[in-house]
Amino acid sequence: MNTHHTGETVRHRTVRTNGIDMHIAEAGEGPAVLLLHGFPELWFSWRHQLPALAAAGFHAIAPDLRGYGRTDAPADPALYTTRLMTADLTGLLDALGLDTAAVVGHDQGAGIAWACAELLPERFRAVAALGVAYSARSPMPPTELLRRTYPGKFNVVLYFQPPGVAEAELEADVARTLRLTMYALSGEAPPDLVPRWLTGTPEGSGFLTPLPDPGRPGEWLGRRAFDHYVREFERTGFTGAVNRYRAFDLDWADLPELGTGSVRLPALFLTGELDSAYRFGGLDAMRAAVPGLREIAVLPGCGHWTQQERPAEVNAHLIAFLKSCAGSRDWR
C-alpha cells in the first residue's frame, strides 16, 4: 500500500464488520475519529488529516467505505443503504473495541456522518461535515423530486440509476474520468463551470460530456496522488461507488425517520466557497435541526475537495473542534 503522502505513521489493516471485509488506514492513539470519504474517493482522501490528527492526540481511522478501494463491493445496489453503511461503522467500532468515536464526513461520507449522528448518538460523540449540510427528509422519493425539480435536465443522481450506464462511461478511461471530475469540481475550475454542468446540461448527456480536460491533475492534488486514485479505480471500477446513489430511494422508504429529528451532538460544518453542494444546497435545515452546531466555516476560493484543496485550514478547524469535544468523560 502506497503511503507516500502520509509518512510512516499510517497503519493499514482489514477488519471484518457487518458481513464485509473493510480496509482501514489509521494513525495515532487517543479518542477515536472516523473519517468518511466521498465520491469518487478513498481512505486516501484523508492522507493530510491522518498524521495531523494523530499528532494532535487522536486515533484517526479512515476506511475505504463499502464499494470502494480495498473494501468489499457487493454487486447489489440494495446493499448500499444508509442502514447498512452506518452498521458497517458501528461494526467497525465494535471490531476495534471502541465504544464511541467522533465522525467526520465529506460529500457522500458527510451524508453518512449526519445519519450516524441522528440515528446512533450513543455511538458517536461529535460530527463534522465537509461540503454536504444536514438536510431534512424529502417529501417524496429523491429521484422523483429531482425529476420534478429539473425537468429535461441532466442530473448526476438520475444518470447513475440505470445499471451499467455510468460504469460504461466512467470506466472507458479512468484517468480521464478522474482528471475531468476532480478539475471541474475544484476551486481551480472557472466558477461558472459546475453550475452550467449541473443545472444547464440537457437530459441525455453523459456525465463527462460537458467537462473540459485540463490535461493534468490539479495543483492541489499532484501527479503521485492522482496516480494512486487511478490505479485503485482501474482495479475496482465504479459500480461500488455508484451503487450508493442507487440506494437513495431505498433509504427514503427504509428510514422514514431520517431527516425528521434533530442532531444533538456537537457539530461542525466546513465547506469550500465554490463547492457545488454548498452553492446549490441551503443551510436553513441544518441551522434548525442541529442545535449543537458550533461553527460554519466557508473557505474562500476552495472547491469541492475540501480536505485535499485546503488541508492546513481543514486540519486547524477539525482539531480545534475535536479538542473542544474531547473533554467529555464518555468519549474514549
XYZ file of C-alpha atoms in Angstrom, residues 112-227:
116
model
C -23.498 9.033 6.271
C -21.917 11.033 9.114
C -25.135 13.023 9.637
C -27.100 9.753 9.674
C -24.727 8.350 12.315
C -25.226 11.465 14.425
C -29.018 11.469 14.071
C -29.726 7.734 14.363
C -26.884 6.491 16.597
C -25.950 9.276 19.036
C -24.982 6.697 21.670
C -22.027 5.607 19.490
C -20.915 8.956 18.095
C -19.742 11.883 20.207
C -19.397 14.655 17.656
C -19.996 15.185 13.934
C -18.130 17.265 11.357
C -19.435 17.530 7.796
C -17.455 18.781 4.808
C -19.480 20.178 1.910
C -22.826 18.460 2.495
C -25.040 20.068 5.134
C -27.672 18.237 7.179
C -30.870 18.081 5.140
C -34.486 17.461 6.018
C -36.385 14.461 4.668
C -37.573 14.862 1.086
C -41.385 14.994 0.642
C -41.115 12.238 -1.992
C -38.505 9.697 -3.122
C -35.330 11.598 -4.107
C -35.293 10.562 -7.765
C -38.928 11.672 -8.159
C -38.130 15.021 -6.545
C -35.155 15.523 -8.885
C -37.241 14.711 -11.971
C -39.854 17.248 -10.913
C -37.350 19.915 -9.919
C -35.139 19.715 -13.015
C -37.371 18.503 -15.863
C -35.454 17.878 -19.084
C -32.084 18.455 -17.406
C -29.149 16.142 -16.851
C -28.837 15.138 -13.211
C -25.970 13.106 -11.768
C -28.144 11.076 -9.372
C -30.647 10.223 -12.118
C -27.853 9.404 -14.587
C -26.387 6.972 -12.046
C -29.628 4.987 -11.623
C -29.683 2.596 -14.647
C -27.332 -0.381 -14.183
C -24.177 -0.243 -16.267
C -24.691 3.128 -17.971
C -22.441 5.222 -15.732
C -19.900 2.413 -15.458
C -19.502 2.182 -19.246
C -18.702 5.889 -19.472
C -16.581 6.272 -16.333
C -14.518 3.102 -16.857
C -13.707 3.705 -20.549
C -10.710 5.849 -19.496
C -10.351 6.023 -15.718
C -7.543 8.589 -15.738
C -9.587 10.920 -17.946
C -12.710 10.426 -15.803
C -10.869 11.349 -12.626
C -8.929 14.201 -14.228
C -12.094 15.856 -15.591
C -14.193 15.254 -12.472
C -11.564 16.401 -9.993
C -10.793 19.519 -12.024
C -14.425 20.529 -12.674
C -15.407 20.378 -9.009
C -12.229 22.037 -7.701
C -11.502 25.673 -6.956
C -9.187 25.720 -9.991
C -12.079 25.484 -12.474
C -13.951 28.574 -13.733
C -16.678 29.370 -11.150
C -19.451 29.016 -13.753
C -18.419 25.523 -14.916
C -20.204 23.474 -12.251
C -23.472 25.477 -12.342
C -23.572 25.061 -16.145
C -22.810 21.336 -15.826
C -25.219 20.541 -13.003
C -28.130 22.834 -13.881
C -27.768 23.669 -17.581
C -26.921 20.370 -19.270
C -29.790 18.732 -21.198
C -31.145 15.305 -20.296
C -29.436 12.510 -22.218
C -25.930 13.905 -21.750
C -23.117 11.775 -20.422
C -21.502 12.621 -17.081
C -18.246 13.766 -18.684
C -19.617 15.249 -21.923
C -19.824 18.886 -20.719
C -16.479 18.841 -18.876
C -13.218 20.309 -20.234
C -9.988 18.325 -19.953
C -7.368 20.299 -18.010
C -4.696 17.928 -19.351
C -3.113 17.366 -15.937
C -4.088 16.783 -12.297
C -4.814 19.893 -10.226
C -2.042 21.659 -8.325
C -3.823 20.750 -5.084
C -3.663 17.055 -5.944
C -0.355 16.407 -7.694
C 0.656 13.601 -10.038
C 1.552 10.924 -7.465
C -1.688 11.259 -5.532
C -3.702 11.347 -8.761
C -1.983 8.177 -9.973
